[in-house]
Coordinates of C-alpha atoms in Angstrom, one line a residue:
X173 CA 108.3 113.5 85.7
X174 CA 111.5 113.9 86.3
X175 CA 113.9 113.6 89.9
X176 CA 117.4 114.4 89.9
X177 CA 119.0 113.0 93.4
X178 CA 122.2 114.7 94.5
X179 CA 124.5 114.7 97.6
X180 CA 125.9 111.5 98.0
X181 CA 129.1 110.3 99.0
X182 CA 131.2 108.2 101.4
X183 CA 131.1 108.7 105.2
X184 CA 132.3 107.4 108.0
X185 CA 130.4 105.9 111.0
X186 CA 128.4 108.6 112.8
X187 CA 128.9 111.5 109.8
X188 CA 126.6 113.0 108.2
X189 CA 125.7 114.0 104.9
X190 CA 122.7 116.2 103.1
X191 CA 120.9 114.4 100.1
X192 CA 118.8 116.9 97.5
X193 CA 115.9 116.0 95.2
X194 CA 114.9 118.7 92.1
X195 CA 111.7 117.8 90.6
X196 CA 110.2 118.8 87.5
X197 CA 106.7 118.3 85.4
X198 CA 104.8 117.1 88.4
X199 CA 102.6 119.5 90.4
X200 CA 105.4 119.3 93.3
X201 CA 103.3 121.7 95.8
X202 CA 100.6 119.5 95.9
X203 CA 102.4 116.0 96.2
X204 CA 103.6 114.2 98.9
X205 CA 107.3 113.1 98.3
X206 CA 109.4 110.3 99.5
X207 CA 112.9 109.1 100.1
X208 CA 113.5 105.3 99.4
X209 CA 117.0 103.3 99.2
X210 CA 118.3 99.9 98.1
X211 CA 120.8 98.0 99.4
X212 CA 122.7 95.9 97.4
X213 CA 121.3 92.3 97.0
X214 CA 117.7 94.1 99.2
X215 CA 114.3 95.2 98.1
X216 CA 114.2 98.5 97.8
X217 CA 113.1 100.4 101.5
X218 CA 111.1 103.7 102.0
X219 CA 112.7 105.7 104.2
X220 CA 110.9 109.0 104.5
X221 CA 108.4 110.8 103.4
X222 CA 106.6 114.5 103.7
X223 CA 103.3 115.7 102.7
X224 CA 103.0 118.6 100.8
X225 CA 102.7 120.9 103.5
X226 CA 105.9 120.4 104.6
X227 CA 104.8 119.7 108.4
X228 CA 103.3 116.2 108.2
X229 CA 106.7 113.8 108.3
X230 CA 106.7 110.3 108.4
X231 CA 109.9 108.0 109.0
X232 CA 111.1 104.5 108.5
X233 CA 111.3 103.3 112.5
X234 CA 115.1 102.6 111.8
X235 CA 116.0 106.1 110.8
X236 CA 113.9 108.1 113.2
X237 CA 115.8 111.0 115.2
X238 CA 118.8 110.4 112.8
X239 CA 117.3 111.4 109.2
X240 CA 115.2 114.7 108.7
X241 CA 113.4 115.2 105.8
X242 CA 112.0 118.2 104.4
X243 CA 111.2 120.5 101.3
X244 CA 111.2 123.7 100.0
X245 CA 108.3 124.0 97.1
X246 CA 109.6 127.3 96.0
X247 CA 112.3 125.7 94.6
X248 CA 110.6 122.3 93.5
X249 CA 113.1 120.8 95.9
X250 CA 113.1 117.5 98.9
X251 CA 115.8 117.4 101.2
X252 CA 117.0 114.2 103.3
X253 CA 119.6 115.4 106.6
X254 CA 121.0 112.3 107.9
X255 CA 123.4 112.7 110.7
X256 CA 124.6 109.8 112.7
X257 CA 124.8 107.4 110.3
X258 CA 125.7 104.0 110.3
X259 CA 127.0 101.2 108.0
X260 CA 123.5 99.6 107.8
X261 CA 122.6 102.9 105.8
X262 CA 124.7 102.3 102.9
X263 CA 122.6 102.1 99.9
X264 CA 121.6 103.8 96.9
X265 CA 119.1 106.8 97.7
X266 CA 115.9 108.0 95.6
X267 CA 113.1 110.2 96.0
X268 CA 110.4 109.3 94.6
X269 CA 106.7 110.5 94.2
X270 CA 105.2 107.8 96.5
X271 CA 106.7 105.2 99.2
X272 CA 107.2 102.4 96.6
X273 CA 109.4 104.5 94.7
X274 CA 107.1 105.9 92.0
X275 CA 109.3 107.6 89.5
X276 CA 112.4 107.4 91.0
X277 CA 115.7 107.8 88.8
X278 CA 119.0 107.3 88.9
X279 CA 120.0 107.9 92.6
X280 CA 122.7 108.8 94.3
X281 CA 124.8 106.4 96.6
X282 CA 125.2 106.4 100.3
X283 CA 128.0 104.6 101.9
X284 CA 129.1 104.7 105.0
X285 CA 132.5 102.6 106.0
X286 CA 135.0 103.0 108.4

């Protein structure tokens, strides 16, 4: 399995920015995927995740109605829209194949800073 996280980037307070996932050798239109992030010095969090229909969405209480997430299994690919973000968010993002971070990679980092 293999997860390639892109999108990342620095932001200011309230900005927003588009994170992309492209998975390969998993059978990605039958799995549920997830977005989790660490902080440094934190555990690592799940933040999002969406079944494999691509209807059924489930968010960390702390991002809802500011992150969107959402995937397109034509192109083996998980998206994460977060708009209004805030300084607490800064961490570095995964997706992952299940909410503890099952396969995740290398990342990409998230910060947001005035």
């Amino acid at each position: 399995v293999r997860l390639v996280e892109s999108g990342g980037g620095t932001v200011t307070p309230g900005g927003s920015l588009k994170l992309s996932c492209v998975a390969s050798g998993l059978p990605f239109s039958r799995v549920v995927m997830s977005w989790v992030r660490q902080a440094p010095g934190k555990e690592l969090e799940w933040v999002a995740s969406v079944h494999a229909d691509g209807i059924q969405k489930w968010y960390q209480d702390s991002v809802k109605g500011r992150f969107t997430i959402s995937r397109d299994n034509a192109k083996n690919a998980v998206y994460l829209q977060m708009d209004s973000l805030k300084s607490e968010d800064t961490a570095r993002y995964y997706c992952a194949t299940d909410r503890r971070g099952g396969n995740r990679d290398q990342g990409t980092q998230v910060t947001v800073s005035s």
